[in-house]
mmCIF file of C-alpha atoms in Angstrom:
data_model
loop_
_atom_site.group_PDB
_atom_site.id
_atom_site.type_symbol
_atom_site.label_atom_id
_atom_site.label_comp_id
_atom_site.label_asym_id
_atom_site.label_seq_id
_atom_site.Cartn_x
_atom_site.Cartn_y
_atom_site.Cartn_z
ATOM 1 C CA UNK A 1 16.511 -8.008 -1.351
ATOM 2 C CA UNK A 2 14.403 -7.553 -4.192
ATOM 3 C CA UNK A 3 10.740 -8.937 -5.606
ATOM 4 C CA UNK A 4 11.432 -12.115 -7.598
ATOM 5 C CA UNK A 5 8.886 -14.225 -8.207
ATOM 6 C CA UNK A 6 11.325 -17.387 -9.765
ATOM 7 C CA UNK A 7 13.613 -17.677 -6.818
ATOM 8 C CA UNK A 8 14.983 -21.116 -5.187
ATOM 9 C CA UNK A 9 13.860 -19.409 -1.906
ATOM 10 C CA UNK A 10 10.975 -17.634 -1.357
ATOM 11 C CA UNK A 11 11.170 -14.982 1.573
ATOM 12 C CA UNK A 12 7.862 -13.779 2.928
ATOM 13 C CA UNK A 13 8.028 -10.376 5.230
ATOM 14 C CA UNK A 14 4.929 -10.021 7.944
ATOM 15 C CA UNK A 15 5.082 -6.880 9.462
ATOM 16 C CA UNK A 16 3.158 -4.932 11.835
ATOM 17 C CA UNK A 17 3.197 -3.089 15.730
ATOM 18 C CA UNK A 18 3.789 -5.468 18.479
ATOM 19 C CA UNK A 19 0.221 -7.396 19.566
ATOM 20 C CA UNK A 20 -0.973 -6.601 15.707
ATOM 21 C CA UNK A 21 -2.045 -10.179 15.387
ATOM 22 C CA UNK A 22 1.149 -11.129 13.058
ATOM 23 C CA UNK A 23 1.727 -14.676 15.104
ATOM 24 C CA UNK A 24 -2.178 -14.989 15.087
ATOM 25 C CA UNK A 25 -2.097 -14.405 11.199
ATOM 26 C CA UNK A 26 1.071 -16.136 10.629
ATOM 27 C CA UNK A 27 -0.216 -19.659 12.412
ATOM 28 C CA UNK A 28 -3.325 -19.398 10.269
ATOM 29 C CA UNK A 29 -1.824 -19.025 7.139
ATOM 30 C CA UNK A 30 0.556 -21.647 7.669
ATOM 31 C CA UNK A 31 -1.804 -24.522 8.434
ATOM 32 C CA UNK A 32 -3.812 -23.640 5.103
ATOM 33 C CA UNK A 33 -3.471 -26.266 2.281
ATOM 34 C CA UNK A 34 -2.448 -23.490 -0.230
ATOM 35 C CA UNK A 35 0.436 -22.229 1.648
ATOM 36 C CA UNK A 36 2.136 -26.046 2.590
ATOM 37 C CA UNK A 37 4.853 -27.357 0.767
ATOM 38 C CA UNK A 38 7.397 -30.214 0.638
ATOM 39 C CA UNK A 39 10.325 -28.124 1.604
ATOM 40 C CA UNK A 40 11.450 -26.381 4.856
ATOM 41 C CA UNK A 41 10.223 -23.485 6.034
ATOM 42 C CA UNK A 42 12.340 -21.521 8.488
ATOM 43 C CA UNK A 43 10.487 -18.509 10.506
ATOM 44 C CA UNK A 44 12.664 -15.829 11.808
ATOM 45 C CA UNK A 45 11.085 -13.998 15.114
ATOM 46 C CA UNK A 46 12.347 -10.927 15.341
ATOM 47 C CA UNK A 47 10.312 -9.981 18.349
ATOM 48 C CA UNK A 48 8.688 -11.967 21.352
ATOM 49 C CA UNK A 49 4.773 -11.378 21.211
ATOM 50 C CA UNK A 50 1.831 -13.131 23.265
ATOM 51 C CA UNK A 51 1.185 -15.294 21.045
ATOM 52 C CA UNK A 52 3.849 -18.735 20.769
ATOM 53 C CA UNK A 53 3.988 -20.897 17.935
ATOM 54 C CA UNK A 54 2.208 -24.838 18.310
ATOM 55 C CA UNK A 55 5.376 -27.291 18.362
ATOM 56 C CA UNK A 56 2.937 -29.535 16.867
ATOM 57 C CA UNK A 57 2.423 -26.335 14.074
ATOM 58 C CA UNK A 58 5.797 -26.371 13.117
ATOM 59 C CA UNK A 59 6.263 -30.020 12.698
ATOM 60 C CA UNK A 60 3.347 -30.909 10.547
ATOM 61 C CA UNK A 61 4.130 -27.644 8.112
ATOM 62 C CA UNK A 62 8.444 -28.599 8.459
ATOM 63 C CA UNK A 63 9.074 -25.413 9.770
ATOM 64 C CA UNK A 64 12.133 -24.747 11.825
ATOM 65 C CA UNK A 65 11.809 -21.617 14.016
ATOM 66 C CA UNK A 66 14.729 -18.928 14.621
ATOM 67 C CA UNK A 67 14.872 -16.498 17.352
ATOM 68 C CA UNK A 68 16.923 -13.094 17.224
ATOM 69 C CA UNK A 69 17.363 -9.871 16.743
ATOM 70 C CA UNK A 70 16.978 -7.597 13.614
ATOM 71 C CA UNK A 71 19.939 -5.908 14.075
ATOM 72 C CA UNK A 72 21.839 -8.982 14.105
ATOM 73 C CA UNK A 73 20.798 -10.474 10.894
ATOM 74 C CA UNK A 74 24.275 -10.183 8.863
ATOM 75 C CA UNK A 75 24.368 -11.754 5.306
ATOM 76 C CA UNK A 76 27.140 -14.773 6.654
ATOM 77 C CA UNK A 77 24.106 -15.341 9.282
ATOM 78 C CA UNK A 78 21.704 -15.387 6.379
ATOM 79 C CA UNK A 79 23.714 -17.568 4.553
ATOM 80 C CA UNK A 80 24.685 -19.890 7.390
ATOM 81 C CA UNK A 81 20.464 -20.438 7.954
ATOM 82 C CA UNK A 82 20.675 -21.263 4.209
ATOM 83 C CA UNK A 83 23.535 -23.724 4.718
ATOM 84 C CA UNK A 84 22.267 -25.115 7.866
ATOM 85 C CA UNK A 85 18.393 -25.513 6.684
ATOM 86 C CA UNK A 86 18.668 -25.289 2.766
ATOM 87 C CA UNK A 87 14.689 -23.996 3.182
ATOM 88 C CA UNK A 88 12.219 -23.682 0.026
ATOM 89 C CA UNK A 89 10.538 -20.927 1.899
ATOM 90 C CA UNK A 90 11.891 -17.637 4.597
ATOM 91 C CA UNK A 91 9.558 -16.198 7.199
ATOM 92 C CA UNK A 92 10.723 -13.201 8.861
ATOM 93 C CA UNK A 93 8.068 -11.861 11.503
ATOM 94 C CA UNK A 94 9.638 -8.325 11.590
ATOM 95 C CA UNK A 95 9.938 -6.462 14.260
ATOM 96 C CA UNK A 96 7.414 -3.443 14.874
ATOM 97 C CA UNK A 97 9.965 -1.088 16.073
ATOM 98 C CA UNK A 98 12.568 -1.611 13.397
ATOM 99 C CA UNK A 99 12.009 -0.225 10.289
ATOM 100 C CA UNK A 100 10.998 -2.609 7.450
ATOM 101 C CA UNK A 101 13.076 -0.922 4.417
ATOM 102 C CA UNK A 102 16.003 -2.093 6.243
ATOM 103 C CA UNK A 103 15.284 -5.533 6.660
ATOM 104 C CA UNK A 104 13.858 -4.845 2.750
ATOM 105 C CA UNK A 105 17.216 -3.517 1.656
ATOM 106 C CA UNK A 106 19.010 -7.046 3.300
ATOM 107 C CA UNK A 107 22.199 -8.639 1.303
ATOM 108 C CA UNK A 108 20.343 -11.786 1.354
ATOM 109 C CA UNK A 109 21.884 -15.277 0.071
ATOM 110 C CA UNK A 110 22.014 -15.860 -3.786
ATOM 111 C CA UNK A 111 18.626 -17.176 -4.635
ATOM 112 C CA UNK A 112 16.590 -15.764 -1.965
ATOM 113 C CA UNK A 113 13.393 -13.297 -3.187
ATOM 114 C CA UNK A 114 11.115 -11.527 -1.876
ATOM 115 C CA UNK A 115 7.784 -12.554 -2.953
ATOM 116 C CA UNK A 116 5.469 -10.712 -0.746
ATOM 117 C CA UNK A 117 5.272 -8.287 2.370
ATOM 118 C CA UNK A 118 2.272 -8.404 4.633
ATOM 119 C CA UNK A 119 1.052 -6.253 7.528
ATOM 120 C CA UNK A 120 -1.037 -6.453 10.272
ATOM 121 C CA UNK A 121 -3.277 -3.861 12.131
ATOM 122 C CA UNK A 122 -4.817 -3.701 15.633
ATOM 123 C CA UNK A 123 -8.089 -0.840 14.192
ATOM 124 C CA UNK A 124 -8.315 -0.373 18.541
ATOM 125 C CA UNK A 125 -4.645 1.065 18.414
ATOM 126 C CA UNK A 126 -4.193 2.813 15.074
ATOM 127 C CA UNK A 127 -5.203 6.410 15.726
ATOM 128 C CA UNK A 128 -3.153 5.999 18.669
ATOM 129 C CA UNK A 129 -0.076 4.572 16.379
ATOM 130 C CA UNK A 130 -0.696 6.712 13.517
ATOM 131 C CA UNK A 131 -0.193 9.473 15.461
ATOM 132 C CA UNK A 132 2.778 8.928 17.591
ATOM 133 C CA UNK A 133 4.749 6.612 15.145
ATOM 134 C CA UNK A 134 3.468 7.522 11.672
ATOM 135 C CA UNK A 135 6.524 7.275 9.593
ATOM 136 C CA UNK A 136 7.375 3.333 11.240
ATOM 137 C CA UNK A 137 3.486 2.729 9.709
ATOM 138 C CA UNK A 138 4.475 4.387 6.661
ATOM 139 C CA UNK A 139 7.401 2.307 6.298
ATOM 140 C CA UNK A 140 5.983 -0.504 6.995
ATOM 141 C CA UNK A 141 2.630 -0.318 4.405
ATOM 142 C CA UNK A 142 4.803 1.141 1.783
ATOM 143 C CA UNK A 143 4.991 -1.839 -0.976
ATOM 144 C CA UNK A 144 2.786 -4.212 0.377
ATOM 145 C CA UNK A 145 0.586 -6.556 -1.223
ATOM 146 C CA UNK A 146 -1.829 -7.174 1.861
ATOM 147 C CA UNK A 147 -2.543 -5.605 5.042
ATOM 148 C CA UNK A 148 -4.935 -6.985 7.661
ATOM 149 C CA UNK A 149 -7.004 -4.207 9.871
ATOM 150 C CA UNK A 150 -7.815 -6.920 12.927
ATOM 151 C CA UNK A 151 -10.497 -6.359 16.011
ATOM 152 C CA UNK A 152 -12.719 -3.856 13.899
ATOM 153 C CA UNK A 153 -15.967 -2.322 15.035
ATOM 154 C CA UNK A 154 -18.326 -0.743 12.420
ATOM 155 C CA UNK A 155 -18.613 2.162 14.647
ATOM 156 C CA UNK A 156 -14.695 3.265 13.849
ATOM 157 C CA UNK A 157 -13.434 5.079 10.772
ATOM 158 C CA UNK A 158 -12.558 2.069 8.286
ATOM 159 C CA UNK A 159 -12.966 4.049 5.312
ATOM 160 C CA UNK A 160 -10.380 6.677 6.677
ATOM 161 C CA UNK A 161 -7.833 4.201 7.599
ATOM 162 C CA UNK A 162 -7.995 2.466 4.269
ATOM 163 C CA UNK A 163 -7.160 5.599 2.840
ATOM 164 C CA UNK A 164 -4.135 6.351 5.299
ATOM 165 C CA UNK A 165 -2.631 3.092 3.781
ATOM 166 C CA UNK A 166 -3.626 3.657 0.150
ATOM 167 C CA UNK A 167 -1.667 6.984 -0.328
ATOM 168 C CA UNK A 168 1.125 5.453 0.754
ATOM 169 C CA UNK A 169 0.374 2.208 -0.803
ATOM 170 C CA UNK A 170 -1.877 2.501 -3.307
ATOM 171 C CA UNK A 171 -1.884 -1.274 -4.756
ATOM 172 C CA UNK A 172 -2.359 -2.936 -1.365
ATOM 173 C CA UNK A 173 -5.273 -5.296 -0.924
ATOM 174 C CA UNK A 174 -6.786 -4.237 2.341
ATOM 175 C CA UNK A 175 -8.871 -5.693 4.899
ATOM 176 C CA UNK A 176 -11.340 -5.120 7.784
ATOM 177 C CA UNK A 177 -12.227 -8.073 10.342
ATOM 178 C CA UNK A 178 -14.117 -7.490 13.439
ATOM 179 C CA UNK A 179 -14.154 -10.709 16.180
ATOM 180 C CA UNK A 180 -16.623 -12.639 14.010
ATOM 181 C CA UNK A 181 -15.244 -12.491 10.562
ATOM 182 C CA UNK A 182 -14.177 -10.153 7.797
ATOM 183 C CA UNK A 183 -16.085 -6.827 7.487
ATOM 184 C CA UNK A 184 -17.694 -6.021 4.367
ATOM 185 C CA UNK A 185 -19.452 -3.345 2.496
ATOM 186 C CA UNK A 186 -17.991 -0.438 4.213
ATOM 187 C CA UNK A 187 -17.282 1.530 1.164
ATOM 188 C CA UNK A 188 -20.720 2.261 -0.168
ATOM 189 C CA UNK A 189 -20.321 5.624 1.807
ATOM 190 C CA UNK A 190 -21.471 8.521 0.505
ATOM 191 C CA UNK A 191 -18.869 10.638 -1.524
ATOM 192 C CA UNK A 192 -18.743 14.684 -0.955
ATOM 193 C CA UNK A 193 -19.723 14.656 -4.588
ATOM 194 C CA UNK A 194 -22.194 14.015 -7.195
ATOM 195 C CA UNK A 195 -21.130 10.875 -8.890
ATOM 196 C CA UNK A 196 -24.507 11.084 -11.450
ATOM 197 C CA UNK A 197 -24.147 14.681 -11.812
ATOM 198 C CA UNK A 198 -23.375 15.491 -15.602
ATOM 199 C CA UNK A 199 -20.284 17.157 -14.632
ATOM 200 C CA UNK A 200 -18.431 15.764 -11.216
ATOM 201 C CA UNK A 201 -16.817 18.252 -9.557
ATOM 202 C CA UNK A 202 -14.493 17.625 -7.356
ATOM 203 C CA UNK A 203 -13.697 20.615 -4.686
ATOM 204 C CA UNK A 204 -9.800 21.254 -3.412
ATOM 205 C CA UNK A 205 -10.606 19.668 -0.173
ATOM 206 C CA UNK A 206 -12.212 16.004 -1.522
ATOM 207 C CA UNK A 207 -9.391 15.425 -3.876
ATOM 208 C CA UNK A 208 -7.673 12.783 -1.785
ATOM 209 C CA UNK A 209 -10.835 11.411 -1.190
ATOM 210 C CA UNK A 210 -11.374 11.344 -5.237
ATOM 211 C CA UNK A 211 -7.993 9.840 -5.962
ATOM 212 C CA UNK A 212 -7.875 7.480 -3.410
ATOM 213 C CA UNK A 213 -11.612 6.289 -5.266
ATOM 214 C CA UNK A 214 -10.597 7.022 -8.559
ATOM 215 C CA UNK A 215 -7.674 4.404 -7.908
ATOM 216 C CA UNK A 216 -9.498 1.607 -6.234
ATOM 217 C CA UNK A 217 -12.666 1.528 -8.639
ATOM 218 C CA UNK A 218 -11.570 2.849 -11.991
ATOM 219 C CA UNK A 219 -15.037 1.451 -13.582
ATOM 220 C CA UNK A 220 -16.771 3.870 -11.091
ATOM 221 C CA UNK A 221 -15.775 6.594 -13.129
ATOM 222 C CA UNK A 222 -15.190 4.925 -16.696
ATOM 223 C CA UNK A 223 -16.667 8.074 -18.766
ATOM 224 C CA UNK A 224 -17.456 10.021 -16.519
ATOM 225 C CA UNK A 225 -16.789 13.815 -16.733
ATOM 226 C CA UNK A 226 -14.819 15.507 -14.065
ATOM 227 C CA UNK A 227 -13.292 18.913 -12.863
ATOM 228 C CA UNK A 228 -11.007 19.687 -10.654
ATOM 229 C CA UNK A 229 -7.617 22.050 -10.069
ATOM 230 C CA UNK A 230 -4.192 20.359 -9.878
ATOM 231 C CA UNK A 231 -0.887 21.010 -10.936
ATOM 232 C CA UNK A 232 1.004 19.886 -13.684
ATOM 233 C CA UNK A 233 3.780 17.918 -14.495
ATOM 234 C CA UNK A 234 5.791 17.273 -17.920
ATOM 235 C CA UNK A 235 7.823 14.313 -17.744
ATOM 236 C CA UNK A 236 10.228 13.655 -20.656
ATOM 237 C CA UNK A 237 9.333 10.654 -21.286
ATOM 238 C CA UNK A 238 5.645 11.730 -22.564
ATOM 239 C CA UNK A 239 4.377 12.569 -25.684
ATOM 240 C CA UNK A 240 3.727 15.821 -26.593
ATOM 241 C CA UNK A 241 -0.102 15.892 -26.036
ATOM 242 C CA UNK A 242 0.529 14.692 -22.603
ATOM 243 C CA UNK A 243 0.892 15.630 -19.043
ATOM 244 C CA UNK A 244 0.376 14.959 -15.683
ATOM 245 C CA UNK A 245 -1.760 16.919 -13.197
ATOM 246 C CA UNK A 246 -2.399 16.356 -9.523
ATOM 247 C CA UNK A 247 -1.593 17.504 -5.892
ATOM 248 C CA UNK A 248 1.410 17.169 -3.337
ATOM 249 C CA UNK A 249 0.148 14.896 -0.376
ATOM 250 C CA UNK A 250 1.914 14.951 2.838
ATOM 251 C CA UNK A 251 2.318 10.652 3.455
ATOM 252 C CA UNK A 252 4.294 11.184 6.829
ATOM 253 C CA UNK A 253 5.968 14.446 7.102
ATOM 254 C CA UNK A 254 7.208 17.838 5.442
ATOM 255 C CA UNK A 255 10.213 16.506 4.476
ATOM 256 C CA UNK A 256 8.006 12.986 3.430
ATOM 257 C CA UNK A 257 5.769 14.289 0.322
ATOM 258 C CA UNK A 258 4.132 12.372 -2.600
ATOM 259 C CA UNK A 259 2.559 13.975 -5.855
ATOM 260 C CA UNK A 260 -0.667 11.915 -6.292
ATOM 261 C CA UNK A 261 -1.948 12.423 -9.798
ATOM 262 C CA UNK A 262 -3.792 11.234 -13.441
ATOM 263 C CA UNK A 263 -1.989 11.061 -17.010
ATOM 264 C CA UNK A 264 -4.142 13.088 -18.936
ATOM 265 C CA UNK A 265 -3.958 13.703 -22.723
ATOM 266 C CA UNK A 266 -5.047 16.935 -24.519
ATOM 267 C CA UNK A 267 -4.135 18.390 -27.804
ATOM 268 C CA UNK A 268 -3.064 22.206 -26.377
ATOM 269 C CA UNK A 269 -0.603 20.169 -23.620
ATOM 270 C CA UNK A 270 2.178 21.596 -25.164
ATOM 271 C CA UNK A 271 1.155 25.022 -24.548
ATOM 272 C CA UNK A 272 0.838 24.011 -20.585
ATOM 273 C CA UNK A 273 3.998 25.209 -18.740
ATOM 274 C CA UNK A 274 5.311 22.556 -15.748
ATOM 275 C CA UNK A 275 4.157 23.427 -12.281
ATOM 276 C CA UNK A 276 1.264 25.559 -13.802
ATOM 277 C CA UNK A 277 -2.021 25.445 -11.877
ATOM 278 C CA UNK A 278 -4.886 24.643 -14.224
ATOM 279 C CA UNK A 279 -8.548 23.722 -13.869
ATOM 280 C CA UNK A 280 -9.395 20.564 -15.954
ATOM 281 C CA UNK A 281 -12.701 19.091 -17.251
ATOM 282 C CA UNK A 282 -12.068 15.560 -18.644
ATOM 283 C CA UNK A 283 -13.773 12.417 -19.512
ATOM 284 C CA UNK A 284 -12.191 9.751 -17.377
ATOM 285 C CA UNK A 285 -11.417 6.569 -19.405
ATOM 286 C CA UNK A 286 -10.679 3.065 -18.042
ATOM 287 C CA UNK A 287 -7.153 2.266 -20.395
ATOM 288 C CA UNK A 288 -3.884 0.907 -20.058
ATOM 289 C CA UNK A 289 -0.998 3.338 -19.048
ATOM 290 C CA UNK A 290 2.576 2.004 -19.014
ATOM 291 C CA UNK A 291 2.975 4.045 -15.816
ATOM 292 C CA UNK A 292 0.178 2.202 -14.136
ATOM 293 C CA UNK A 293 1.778 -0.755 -15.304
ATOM 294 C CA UNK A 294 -1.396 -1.949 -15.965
ATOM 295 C CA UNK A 295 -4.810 -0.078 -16.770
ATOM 296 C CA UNK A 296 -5.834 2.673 -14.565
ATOM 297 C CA UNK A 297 -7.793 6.133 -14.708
ATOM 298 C CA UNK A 298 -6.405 8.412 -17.916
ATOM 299 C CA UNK A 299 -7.598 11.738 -18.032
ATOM 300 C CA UNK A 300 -9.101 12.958 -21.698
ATOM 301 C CA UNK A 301 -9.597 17.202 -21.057
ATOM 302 C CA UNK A 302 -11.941 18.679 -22.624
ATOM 303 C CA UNK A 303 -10.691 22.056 -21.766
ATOM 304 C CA UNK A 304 -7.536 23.084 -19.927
ATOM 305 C CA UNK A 305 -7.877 26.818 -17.905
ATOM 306 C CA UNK A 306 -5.250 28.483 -16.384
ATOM 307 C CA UNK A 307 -5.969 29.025 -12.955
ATOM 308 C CA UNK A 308 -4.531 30.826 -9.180
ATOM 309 C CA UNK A 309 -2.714 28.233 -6.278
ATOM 310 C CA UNK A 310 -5.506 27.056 -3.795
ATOM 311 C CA UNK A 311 -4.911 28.296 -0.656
ATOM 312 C CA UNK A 312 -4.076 24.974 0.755
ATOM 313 C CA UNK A 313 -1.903 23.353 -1.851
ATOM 314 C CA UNK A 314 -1.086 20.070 0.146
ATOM 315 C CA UNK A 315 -4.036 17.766 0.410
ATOM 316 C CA UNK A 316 -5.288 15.476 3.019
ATOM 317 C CA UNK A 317 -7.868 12.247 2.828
ATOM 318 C CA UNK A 318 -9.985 12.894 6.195
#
């Protein structure tokens, strides 16, 4: 299935563990003037959670509602919903126990797009899930535009969790509500560096912490000076006064790595040999990147030192 915004069917995935609020979130959206349409809307349960769907729900939005099982989702049953219902819009309220890349990677009927993947989060559970099924978490944040932390406290690590989902997905909107509303102004906490300090230096162990900052407010850091050790890579496809430097991040297990790092541009980079460790000091600059696909944080070095491994190579955003 892949991400097409002009399709004649638009097919929404809502993920998350079972009692993550996905039915809650789902009813919601669906009764919101921006998300009605003239067409039909068929929602495919993949699981059975506490939470049933209003007949009366369903009949004012022209949604028809389709129980089963994920691993019986076939393309000829795909295509005989698309026969049967001829919808405008596909719901499929995944199940938490199946991974999502497979229903992702679906032979869906000509016409059909995916136009966005959601996920929901119970904050009570997550250190509880995170530990014990990491890699179905994983699977499910990776690529998605939105995902929902429900039933927060201020008391409980929201800055941490938002980075567990940003190395893995680094574009997702994320948010925090607590039993009265959505949370806000969590992220004014205080970094483990000087931010007005002429040079910011970053230390081996707050580099997650940096990237996962340096990603999410680029304007933060528009010319300022940093330093930091990373490695570096040479792509082919850059220019010869560029390079990439960074660090390996473990996203869900040794085998399940991720090399989380800047373009940079510097007049000596083709001096630099790949998988070199080096110490940088750049001025960060707020530009456009065809890698980012988009603007995003590009690295200008001042200087470029050769330097020894850290100790700990792989990095980690506690």
């Amino acid at each position: 299935m892949e991400y097409v915004d002009e399709s004649r069917v638009h097919v929404f995935l809502m993920c998350g563990f079972l009692e993550s609020g996905k039915s809650e979130f789902l009813a919601q959206t669906m009764d919101m003037d921006y998300f009605k349409i003239k067409g039909t809307t068929v929602l495919i349960l993949c699981e059975e959670g506490e939470v049933e769907f209003d007949q009366d729900l369903l009949k004012r939005t022209n949604t028809v509602m389709v129980t089963t099982e994920p691993e019986k989702i076939t393309p000829s049953w795909l295509q005989a919903i698309d026969n049967a219902y001829h919808p405008q819009r596909v719901i499929f309220e995944c199940n938490g126990m199946y991974p999502v890349s497979k229903m992702e990677s679906m032979v869906v009927p000509e016409g059909w797009g995916l136009v966005q993947k959601i996920c929901t989060v119970d904050a009570s559970t997550f250190d509880l899930y995170l530990a014990n099924m990491k890699s179905l978490f994983n699977d499910m944040v990776t690529n998605a535009e939105m995902v929902v932390f429900n039933r927060c406290t201020e008391d409980m690590p929201l800055a941490a969790y938002r980075r567990s989902v940003k190395v893995v997905s680094p574009s997702a909107e994320i948010i925090f509500e607590s039993e009265e509303g959505e949370i806000e102004n969590i992220f004014d906490e205080q970094m483990p560096y000087d931010l007005d300090a002429p040079v910011v230096q970053i230390e081996d162990m707050d580099y997650g912490i940096w990237y996962i900052d340096m990603i999410d407010n680029p304007d933060r850091y528009d010319g300022k000076v940093v330093e930091f050790q990373g490695k570096i890579l040479k792509p082919r496809r850059l220019a010869s006064d560029e390079f990439i430097v960074g660090r390996m991040a473990m996203t869900c297990c040794a085998d399940d790595m991720a090399f989380l790092g800047f373009a940079c541009e510097y007049d000596k980079a083709a001096e630099l040999k790949e998988k070199s460790w080096v110490k940088v000091t750049a001025t960060v600059s707020n530009e456009y990147w065809p890698d980012y696909n988009g603007e995003g944080p590009v690295l200008h070095a001042v200087s470029v030192e050769k330097t020894k491994a850290p100790k700990e190579e792989i990095i980690n955003f506690v």
